[in-house]
mmCIF file of C-alpha atoms and ligand atoms in Angstrom:
data_model
loop_
_atom_site.group_PDB
_atom_site.id
_atom_site.type_symbol
_atom_site.label_atom_id
_atom_site.label_comp_id
_atom_site.label_asym_id
_atom_site.label_seq_id
_atom_site.Cartn_x
_atom_site.Cartn_y
_atom_site.Cartn_z
ATOM 1 C CA MET A 21 16.092 17.713 -16.032
ATOM 2 C CA THR A 22 18.072 14.763 -16.764
ATOM 3 C CA LEU A 23 19.503 13.053 -13.547
ATOM 4 C CA HIS A 24 22.773 11.298 -13.985
ATOM 5 C CA LEU A 25 21.853 7.866 -12.257
ATOM 6 C CA SER A 26 24.639 7.318 -10.219
ATOM 7 C CA SER A 27 23.133 4.915 -7.224
ATOM 8 C CA HIS A 28 24.494 1.509 -8.610
ATOM 9 C CA MET A 29 27.906 2.956 -8.049
ATOM 10 C CA ARG A 30 29.541 1.747 -4.869
ATOM 11 C CA HIS A 31 31.410 3.796 -2.816
ATOM 12 C CA GLU A 32 34.208 1.966 -0.863
ATOM 13 C CA HIS A 33 34.833 4.449 2.088
ATOM 14 C CA LEU A 34 31.540 5.621 3.229
ATOM 15 C CA MET A 35 32.117 7.937 6.361
ATOM 16 C CA TYR A 36 28.732 6.932 7.858
ATOM 17 C CA GLY A 37 28.253 3.665 7.022
ATOM 18 C CA ASP A 38 25.508 2.102 4.364
ATOM 19 C CA VAL A 39 22.225 3.670 3.822
ATOM 20 C CA LYS A 40 19.352 2.400 5.771
ATOM 21 C CA LEU A 41 15.896 3.880 4.522
ATOM 22 C CA PHE A 42 13.342 4.550 7.013
ATOM 23 C CA ALA A 43 9.751 5.326 6.216
ATOM 24 C CA GLY A 44 6.692 6.725 8.471
ATOM 25 C CA THR A 45 3.352 5.962 7.384
ATOM 26 C CA ALA A 46 2.597 9.561 5.554
ATOM 27 C CA CYS A 47 3.930 8.720 1.915
ATOM 28 C CA PRO A 48 4.435 4.953 1.795
ATOM 29 C CA ASP A 49 4.232 4.820 -2.440
ATOM 30 C CA LEU A 50 7.024 7.915 -2.515
ATOM 31 C CA ALA A 51 9.181 5.787 -0.057
ATOM 32 C CA GLU A 52 8.768 2.564 -1.717
ATOM 33 C CA LYS A 53 9.644 4.479 -4.924
ATOM 34 C CA ILE A 54 12.902 5.836 -3.652
ATOM 35 C CA ALA A 55 13.791 2.449 -2.281
ATOM 36 C CA ARG A 56 13.343 1.037 -5.672
ATOM 37 C CA TYR A 57 15.458 3.692 -7.415
ATOM 38 C CA LEU A 58 18.386 3.087 -4.845
ATOM 39 C CA LYS A 59 17.869 -0.487 -5.064
ATOM 40 C CA LEU A 60 17.637 -1.016 -1.302
ATOM 41 C CA PRO A 61 14.848 -2.167 0.914
ATOM 42 C CA LEU A 62 12.985 -0.128 3.388
ATOM 43 C CA SER A 63 14.472 -1.076 6.811
ATOM 44 C CA GLY A 64 11.676 -2.654 9.076
ATOM 45 C CA ARG A 65 10.047 -1.001 11.735
ATOM 46 C CA ASP A 66 6.842 -1.023 13.706
ATOM 47 C CA ILE A 67 4.740 2.191 14.354
ATOM 48 C CA ILE A 68 1.950 1.573 16.892
ATOM 49 C CA THR A 69 -0.800 3.628 18.008
ATOM 50 C CA PHE A 70 -1.836 3.133 21.602
ATOM 51 C CA PRO A 71 -5.398 3.334 22.765
ATOM 52 C CA ASN A 72 -4.728 6.740 24.304
ATOM 53 C CA ASP A 73 -3.165 8.118 20.795
ATOM 54 C CA ASN A 74 0.400 7.945 21.872
ATOM 55 C CA LEU A 75 2.773 6.510 19.403
ATOM 56 C CA PHE A 76 5.424 4.064 19.541
ATOM 57 C CA VAL A 77 8.319 3.206 17.564
ATOM 58 C CA LYS A 78 10.533 -0.243 17.409
ATOM 59 C CA LEU A 79 13.186 -0.879 14.880
ATOM 60 C CA HIS A 80 13.803 -4.330 13.454
ATOM 61 C CA GLY A 81 17.362 -4.402 13.549
ATOM 62 C CA SER A 82 20.207 -2.205 15.031
ATOM 63 C CA VAL A 83 21.513 0.879 13.148
ATOM 64 C CA ARG A 84 24.393 1.374 14.990
ATOM 65 C CA GLY A 85 27.313 3.139 12.763
ATOM 66 C CA GLN A 86 24.949 3.639 9.905
ATOM 67 C CA ASP A 87 23.699 6.423 7.501
ATOM 68 C CA CYS A 88 20.094 6.451 8.245
ATOM 69 C CA PHE A 89 17.435 8.394 6.064
ATOM 70 C CA VAL A 90 13.938 9.165 7.469
ATOM 71 C CA ILE A 91 11.355 9.799 4.610
ATOM 72 C CA GLN A 92 8.222 11.309 5.807
ATOM 73 C CA THR A 93 6.414 14.141 4.375
ATOM 74 C CA THR A 94 4.459 16.337 6.909
ATOM 75 C CA SER A 95 0.911 16.736 5.183
ATOM 76 C CA ALA A 96 -2.422 16.368 6.799
ATOM 77 C CA PRO A 97 -2.590 14.844 9.275
ATOM 78 C CA VAL A 98 0.074 17.163 9.989
ATOM 79 C CA HIS A 99 0.405 16.443 13.859
ATOM 80 C CA ARG A 100 0.286 12.613 13.626
ATOM 81 C CA ASN A 101 2.674 12.496 10.711
ATOM 82 C CA LEU A 102 5.316 15.488 12.415
ATOM 83 C CA MET A 103 5.410 12.972 15.679
ATOM 84 C CA GLU A 104 5.916 10.041 13.687
ATOM 85 C CA LEU A 105 8.846 11.660 12.021
ATOM 86 C CA LEU A 106 10.250 12.891 15.335
ATOM 87 C CA ILE A 107 9.937 9.648 17.318
ATOM 88 C CA LEU A 108 11.514 7.718 14.409
ATOM 89 C CA ILE A 109 14.555 10.390 14.055
ATOM 90 C CA GLN A 110 14.978 9.887 17.889
ATOM 91 C CA THR A 111 14.558 6.093 18.242
ATOM 92 C CA LEU A 112 17.324 5.971 15.243
ATOM 93 C CA ARG A 113 19.649 8.600 17.716
ATOM 94 C CA LEU A 114 19.461 6.366 20.684
ATOM 95 C CA ASP A 115 20.100 3.249 18.680
ATOM 96 C CA SER A 116 23.626 4.713 17.855
ATOM 97 C CA ALA A 117 22.971 5.493 14.041
ATOM 98 C CA ALA A 118 25.683 7.150 12.983
ATOM 99 C CA ARG A 119 24.169 10.045 10.963
ATOM 100 C CA ILE A 120 20.189 10.853 10.530
ATOM 101 C CA THR A 121 18.784 12.559 7.489
ATOM 102 C CA ALA A 122 15.208 13.946 7.708
ATOM 103 C CA VAL A 123 13.763 13.660 4.164
ATOM 104 C CA VAL A 124 10.801 15.963 4.500
ATOM 105 C CA PRO A 125 9.725 16.307 0.836
ATOM 106 C CA TYR A 126 6.807 18.676 2.034
ATOM 107 C CA LEU A 127 7.424 20.948 5.224
ATOM 108 C CA ALA A 128 4.540 21.571 7.271
ATOM 109 C CA TYR A 129 3.788 25.232 8.664
ATOM 110 C CA ALA A 130 6.249 26.653 5.957
ATOM 111 C CA ARG A 131 3.644 29.419 5.531
ATOM 112 C CA SER A 132 4.148 30.433 9.226
ATOM 113 C CA ASP A 133 7.498 32.101 8.720
ATOM 114 C CA LYS A 134 7.413 35.564 10.282
ATOM 115 C CA LYS A 135 5.539 37.684 12.792
ATOM 116 C CA ASP A 136 3.601 39.302 10.142
ATOM 117 C CA GLN A 137 1.111 40.603 13.085
ATOM 118 C CA PRO A 138 0.934 40.949 16.592
ATOM 119 C CA ARG A 139 0.788 38.061 18.898
ATOM 120 C CA VAL A 140 1.395 35.132 16.405
ATOM 121 C CA PRO A 141 3.980 32.377 16.597
ATOM 122 C CA ILE A 142 6.643 31.561 13.907
ATOM 123 C CA THR A 143 5.600 27.966 13.708
ATOM 124 C CA ALA A 144 8.125 27.141 11.008
ATOM 125 C CA ARG A 145 11.210 27.725 13.126
ATOM 126 C CA LEU A 146 9.516 25.888 15.730
ATOM 127 C CA VAL A 147 9.171 22.519 13.311
ATOM 128 C CA CYS A 148 13.017 22.979 12.284
ATOM 129 C CA ASP A 149 13.727 23.302 16.076
ATOM 130 C CA MET A 150 11.949 20.047 16.767
ATOM 131 C CA ILE A 151 13.666 18.023 13.834
ATOM 132 C CA GLU A 152 16.948 19.149 15.572
ATOM 133 C CA VAL A 153 16.328 18.326 18.604
ATOM 134 C CA ALA A 154 14.964 14.991 18.010
ATOM 135 C CA GLY A 155 18.342 14.303 16.555
ATOM 136 C CA ALA A 156 18.660 14.797 12.805
ATOM 137 C CA ASP A 157 21.960 15.712 11.454
ATOM 138 C CA ARG A 158 20.857 16.772 8.123
ATOM 139 C CA TYR A 159 17.478 17.286 6.455
ATOM 140 C CA ILE A 160 16.583 17.264 2.719
ATOM 141 C CA THR A 161 13.243 18.948 1.510
ATOM 142 C CA MET A 162 11.627 20.448 -1.576
ATOM 143 C CA ASP A 163 10.348 23.839 -2.485
ATOM 144 C CA LEU A 164 9.981 25.441 0.666
ATOM 145 C CA HIS A 165 7.293 28.428 0.677
ATOM 146 C CA ALA A 166 10.227 31.052 1.585
ATOM 147 C CA GLY A 167 13.864 30.039 0.716
ATOM 148 C CA GLN A 168 14.780 31.948 4.009
ATOM 149 C CA ILE A 169 13.333 29.044 6.148
ATOM 150 C CA GLN A 170 16.666 27.193 5.339
ATOM 151 C CA GLY A 171 17.808 29.572 8.036
ATOM 152 C CA PHE A 172 15.617 28.108 10.627
ATOM 153 C CA PHE A 173 17.575 25.101 10.705
ATOM 154 C CA SER A 174 21.473 25.259 11.834
ATOM 155 C CA ILE A 175 22.068 21.822 10.584
ATOM 156 C CA PRO A 176 23.050 21.320 7.114
ATOM 157 C CA GLY A 177 20.485 20.317 4.429
ATOM 158 C CA ASP A 178 19.561 19.857 0.699
ATOM 159 C CA VAL A 179 16.324 22.219 -0.335
ATOM 160 C CA LEU A 180 15.386 20.509 -3.827
ATOM 161 C CA THR A 181 13.102 21.988 -6.508
ATOM 162 C CA ALA A 182 10.425 20.205 -8.815
ATOM 163 C CA PHE A 183 11.001 23.193 -11.085
ATOM 164 C CA PHE A 184 13.322 21.014 -13.222
ATOM 165 C CA SER A 185 10.965 18.238 -13.578
ATOM 166 C CA LEU A 186 8.036 20.572 -13.983
ATOM 167 C CA ILE A 187 9.558 22.534 -16.864
ATOM 168 C CA ASP A 188 10.721 19.439 -18.888
ATOM 169 C CA TYR A 189 7.341 18.190 -18.716
ATOM 170 C CA ILE A 190 5.709 21.150 -19.819
ATOM 171 C CA ARG A 191 8.072 22.439 -22.431
ATOM 172 C CA PRO A 192 7.116 19.796 -25.307
ATOM 173 C CA LYS A 193 3.732 21.083 -24.907
ATOM 174 C CA LEU A 194 4.369 24.239 -26.190
ATOM 175 C CA ALA A 195 4.692 23.343 -29.685
ATOM 176 C CA THR A 196 0.758 22.785 -29.922
ATOM 177 C CA MET A 197 -0.228 26.036 -27.321
ATOM 178 C CA ARG A 198 -1.371 29.352 -28.355
ATOM 179 C CA ASN A 199 0.793 32.134 -27.758
ATOM 180 C CA PRO A 200 1.425 30.630 -24.246
ATOM 181 C CA VAL A 201 1.951 33.069 -21.280
ATOM 182 C CA VAL A 202 3.021 31.937 -17.566
ATOM 183 C CA VAL A 203 0.919 33.284 -15.049
ATOM 184 C CA SER A 204 2.070 33.610 -11.226
ATOM 185 C CA ALA A 205 -0.839 32.824 -9.311
ATOM 186 C CA ASP A 206 0.387 35.531 -6.644
ATOM 187 C CA LEU A 207 2.867 38.292 -6.204
ATOM 188 C CA GLY A 208 4.589 35.979 -3.505
ATOM 189 C CA PHE A 209 5.410 33.460 -6.201
ATOM 190 C CA ALA A 210 6.377 36.033 -8.814
ATOM 191 C CA LYS A 211 10.505 35.729 -8.585
ATOM 192 C CA LYS A 212 9.914 31.830 -9.136
ATOM 193 C CA ALA A 213 7.191 32.462 -11.761
ATOM 194 C CA ARG A 214 9.932 34.212 -13.610
ATOM 195 C CA ASN A 215 12.218 31.567 -13.559
ATOM 196 C CA TYR A 216 9.536 29.312 -15.222
ATOM 197 C CA ALA A 217 8.787 31.852 -17.762
ATOM 198 C CA GLN A 218 12.832 32.238 -18.563
ATOM 199 C CA ALA A 219 13.171 28.506 -19.057
ATOM 200 C CA LEU A 220 10.192 28.021 -21.176
ATOM 201 C CA ASN A 221 10.921 31.341 -22.879
ATOM 202 C CA LEU A 222 7.512 32.795 -22.337
ATOM 203 C CA PRO A 223 5.977 36.129 -21.439
ATOM 204 C CA LEU A 224 4.865 36.551 -17.442
ATOM 205 C CA ALA A 225 1.725 37.598 -16.145
ATOM 206 C CA PHE A 226 0.882 38.441 -12.549
ATOM 207 C CA ILE A 227 -2.026 38.039 -10.203
ATOM 208 C CA GLU A 228 -1.923 40.229 -7.597
ATOM 209 C CA LYS A 229 -4.119 38.610 -4.290
ATOM 210 C CA ARG A 230 -5.173 39.672 -0.982
ATOM 211 C CA ARG A 231 -5.647 37.299 1.930
ATOM 212 C CA LEU A 232 -9.022 37.869 3.940
ATOM 213 C CA GLY A 233 -7.888 36.653 7.114
ATOM 214 C CA ASN A 234 -6.274 34.024 9.206
ATOM 215 C CA ASP A 235 -8.912 31.278 7.956
ATOM 216 C CA ALA A 236 -7.086 30.354 4.642
ATOM 217 C CA LYS A 237 -9.767 32.204 2.630
ATOM 218 C CA ALA A 238 -8.361 34.200 -0.570
ATOM 219 C CA GLU A 239 -9.448 36.590 -3.027
ATOM 220 C CA ALA A 240 -7.977 37.117 -6.114
ATOM 221 C CA LEU A 241 -8.115 40.696 -7.551
ATOM 222 C CA THR A 242 -5.810 42.176 -10.289
ATOM 223 C CA MET A 243 -4.343 40.766 -13.546
ATOM 224 C CA ILE A 244 -0.906 42.443 -14.119
ATOM 225 C CA GLY A 245 -0.123 41.478 -17.708
ATOM 226 C CA ASP A 246 -1.754 39.935 -20.866
ATOM 227 C CA VAL A 247 -3.439 36.780 -20.950
ATOM 228 C CA LYS A 248 -6.126 37.577 -23.525
ATOM 229 C CA ASP A 249 -6.500 35.082 -26.615
ATOM 230 C CA ARG A 250 -3.456 33.163 -25.110
ATOM 231 C CA ASP A 251 -2.964 29.638 -23.323
ATOM 232 C CA ALA A 252 -1.824 30.044 -19.611
ATOM 233 C CA ILE A 253 0.087 28.015 -17.648
ATOM 234 C CA ILE A 254 -0.496 29.180 -13.890
ATOM 235 C CA VAL A 255 2.313 28.289 -11.623
ATOM 236 C CA ASP A 256 2.282 27.952 -7.651
ATOM 237 C CA ASP A 257 3.910 26.161 -4.950
ATOM 238 C CA GLU A 258 1.232 24.522 -3.352
ATOM 239 C CA ILE A 259 -2.806 24.049 -3.683
ATOM 240 C CA ASP A 260 -4.042 23.773 -0.229
ATOM 241 C CA THR A 261 -8.162 24.434 0.066
ATOM 242 C CA GLY A 262 -7.660 25.558 -3.879
ATOM 243 C CA GLY A 263 -9.210 28.885 -2.933
ATOM 244 C CA SER A 264 -6.417 30.726 -4.219
ATOM 245 C CA MET A 265 -5.992 28.798 -7.492
ATOM 246 C CA ALA A 266 -10.105 28.493 -8.083
ATOM 247 C CA GLN A 267 -9.967 32.251 -8.242
ATOM 248 C CA ALA A 268 -6.799 32.455 -10.095
ATOM 249 C CA ILE A 269 -8.440 30.364 -12.996
ATOM 250 C CA LYS A 270 -11.571 32.190 -12.929
ATOM 251 C CA LEU A 271 -9.650 35.379 -13.547
ATOM 252 C CA VAL A 272 -7.435 34.297 -16.259
ATOM 253 C CA LYS A 273 -10.622 32.626 -17.927
ATOM 254 C CA GLU A 274 -12.502 36.333 -17.480
ATOM 255 C CA MET A 275 -9.382 37.912 -19.001
ATOM 256 C CA GLY A 276 -9.779 36.167 -21.999
ATOM 257 C CA ALA A 277 -7.700 33.002 -21.849
ATOM 258 C CA HIS A 278 -7.979 30.030 -23.800
ATOM 259 C CA ASP A 279 -6.646 26.548 -22.411
ATOM 260 C CA ILE A 280 -5.342 26.850 -18.824
ATOM 261 C CA TYR A 281 -2.381 24.379 -17.589
ATOM 262 C CA VAL A 282 -1.918 24.441 -13.817
ATOM 263 C CA SER A 283 1.610 23.719 -12.199
ATOM 264 C CA PHE A 284 2.243 23.457 -8.800
ATOM 265 C CA VAL A 285 4.454 21.518 -6.561
ATOM 266 C CA HIS A 286 2.599 20.337 -3.202
ATOM 267 C CA PRO A 287 -0.894 18.995 -3.679
ATOM 268 C CA GLY A 288 -2.203 19.484 -0.212
ATOM 269 C CA LEU A 289 -5.587 19.492 -1.710
ATOM 270 C CA THR A 290 -7.514 19.668 1.913
ATOM 271 C CA ARG A 291 -11.544 20.333 2.126
ATOM 272 C CA ASP A 292 -13.056 20.132 -1.016
ATOM 273 C CA ALA A 293 -10.302 21.493 -3.197
ATOM 274 C CA PRO A 294 -10.592 18.270 -5.412
ATOM 275 C CA GLN A 295 -14.290 19.080 -6.216
ATOM 276 C CA ARG A 296 -13.752 22.519 -7.014
ATOM 277 C CA LEU A 297 -10.567 22.292 -9.053
ATOM 278 C CA GLY A 298 -11.992 19.097 -10.765
ATOM 279 C CA ALA A 299 -15.087 21.272 -12.077
ATOM 280 C CA LEU A 300 -12.907 24.087 -13.371
ATOM 281 C CA PRO A 301 -12.225 24.484 -17.041
ATOM 282 C CA VAL A 302 -8.687 23.543 -16.663
ATOM 283 C CA LYS A 303 -7.129 21.451 -19.703
ATOM 284 C CA GLU A 304 -4.318 19.995 -17.166
ATOM 285 C CA TYR A 305 -3.242 19.974 -13.707
ATOM 286 C CA ILE A 306 0.529 19.089 -13.115
ATOM 287 C CA THR A 307 1.876 18.134 -9.654
ATOM 288 C CA THR A 308 4.133 15.949 -7.815
ATOM 289 C CA ASP A 309 4.009 13.117 -5.356
ATOM 290 C CA THR A 310 5.687 15.118 -2.275
ATOM 291 C CA ILE A 311 2.213 14.615 -0.768
ATOM 292 C CA PRO A 312 0.389 11.673 -1.585
ATOM 293 C CA ILE A 313 -3.600 11.911 -3.487
ATOM 294 C CA PRO A 314 -5.695 9.431 -2.341
ATOM 295 C CA ALA A 315 -7.858 7.591 -4.896
ATOM 296 C CA ASP A 316 -10.980 9.190 -3.522
ATOM 297 C CA LYS A 317 -9.731 13.033 -4.445
ATOM 298 C CA MET A 318 -8.233 11.949 -7.958
ATOM 299 C CA ALA A 319 -11.590 10.736 -8.414
ATOM 300 C CA HIS A 320 -12.663 14.340 -8.559
ATOM 301 C CA PHE A 321 -10.149 15.195 -11.519
ATOM 302 C CA PRO A 322 -11.867 14.250 -14.827
ATOM 303 C CA GLY A 323 -8.225 12.549 -16.018
ATOM 304 C CA ASN A 324 -6.421 16.050 -16.073
ATOM 305 C CA LEU A 325 -4.125 15.602 -13.029
ATOM 306 C CA THR A 326 -0.530 14.301 -13.739
ATOM 307 C CA ILE A 327 1.518 13.363 -10.878
ATOM 308 C CA LEU A 328 5.352 13.555 -11.629
ATOM 309 C CA SER A 329 7.496 11.648 -9.280
ATOM 310 C CA MET A 330 10.196 12.984 -7.175
ATOM 311 C CA ALA A 331 11.455 9.832 -6.166
ATOM 312 C CA PRO A 332 14.318 9.490 -8.651
ATOM 313 C CA LEU A 333 15.376 13.062 -7.384
ATOM 314 C CA LEU A 334 14.981 12.281 -3.989
ATOM 315 C CA GLY A 335 16.839 8.707 -4.304
ATOM 316 C CA GLU A 336 19.725 10.404 -6.225
ATOM 317 C CA VAL A 337 20.146 13.195 -3.599
ATOM 318 C CA ILE A 338 20.460 10.180 -0.899
ATOM 319 C CA TRP A 339 22.694 8.383 -2.754
ATOM 320 C CA ARG A 340 25.092 11.442 -3.253
ATOM 321 C CA VAL A 341 24.794 12.683 0.381
ATOM 322 C CA ASN A 342 25.838 9.256 1.684
ATOM 323 C CA ALA A 343 28.607 8.983 -1.007
ATOM 324 C CA GLY A 344 29.858 12.605 -0.155
ATOM 325 C CA VAL A 345 29.287 13.543 -3.841
ATOM 326 C CA SER A 346 27.962 17.008 -4.840
ATOM 327 C CA VAL A 347 24.261 17.639 -5.272
ATOM 328 C CA GLY A 348 24.875 20.810 -6.945
ATOM 329 C CA ALA A 349 26.500 19.042 -9.579
ATOM 330 C CA LEU A 350 23.019 17.566 -10.382
ATOM 331 C CA PHE A 351 21.706 20.605 -11.722
ATOM 332 C CA ASN A 352 24.976 21.953 -13.190
ATOM 333 C CA GLU A 353 25.711 24.187 -10.127
HETATM 334 C C1 LIG B 1 0.434 31.069 -0.937
HETATM 335 O O1 LIG B 1 0.994 31.960 -0.737
HETATM 336 C C2 LIG B 1 0.846 29.901 -1.773
HETATM 337 O O2 LIG B 1 1.576 30.277 -2.554
HETATM 338 C C3 LIG B 1 -0.623 29.503 -2.120
HETATM 339 O O3 LIG B 1 -1.318 30.283 -3.293
HETATM 340 C C4 LIG B 1 -1.614 28.968 -1.127
HETATM 341 O O4 LIG B 1 -0.758 28.508 -0.181
HETATM 342 C C5 LIG B 1 -2.767 28.170 -1.444
HETATM 343 O O5 LIG B 1 -3.613 28.276 -0.356
HETATM 344 P P1 LIG B 1 -4.920 27.597 -0.893
HETATM 345 O O6 LIG B 1 -5.001 26.446 -1.665
HETATM 346 O O7 LIG B 1 -5.672 27.321 0.441
HETATM 347 O O8 LIG B 1 -5.532 29.017 -1.365
#
């Protein structure tokens, strides 16, 4: 996707005041890059952890009448990161910010979005409620696990996607691939995988997968479609423990694929996912920086992990929200 860079333009009549960027501690590099894109500083704040593990936030300056954006992803440590986000939002509210937008590139608990068995919570709903109750007027997030989660918020928001950045990166590689095929890592991602296949003008195959319990174990079962003698581009929204993807990669290989590429948006990479995935025969893993990947995790990938930054997209949308300019127009909508 080519962004129409407009952050240098100054809007004269901002309804909510100037942009003030705040960041929690969850994704400092992404926050810095967003700030650089917008040519603005990150505003000063202290975040202190007391000995009893309670958090305390203090802003370095007044935000009265300002348009505040809190950049905080909610990957692990989820509860610490979530509380930082909520406390930052409440602090801005109590300091009379004109408007507060929660910028949450990865929304925690998005997989807990329905009662699919008796006596279980819908935690995604709870998280959305908490963000609102803390005082957010808007939210910006990316590639929700299920689109319907938007309905758990009653404040307006923008759900962005890494789709355009990922296909723009993959497209030039097609020329050297052998009969490439897009493979959906599970049926839950099938509709979105179809979008990848359509945008890249490729055939599509699906993996049918079954979860074995509530403890994140997955078993890949059947391949629907043809991957034999083809290069495969496996797509999914997130990799957490890597269980689903490792199964998918093994199955695709067993079914006779040549080179394997893996494209996914949110690199949770928990537990031993980096070790596990780094050891598999994958030509390239392509992901984004909605969740930071520390150097020790990166080290397990033998130079085959590409991270596309979402900072230009998030920065541009922040600018558009502040200026009251269409976000959909960015995607020709
Ligand atoms: C599941 O529905 C998602 O699309 C991902 O496949 C899943 O979140 C990955 O989890 P894990 O890496 O732990 O298997």
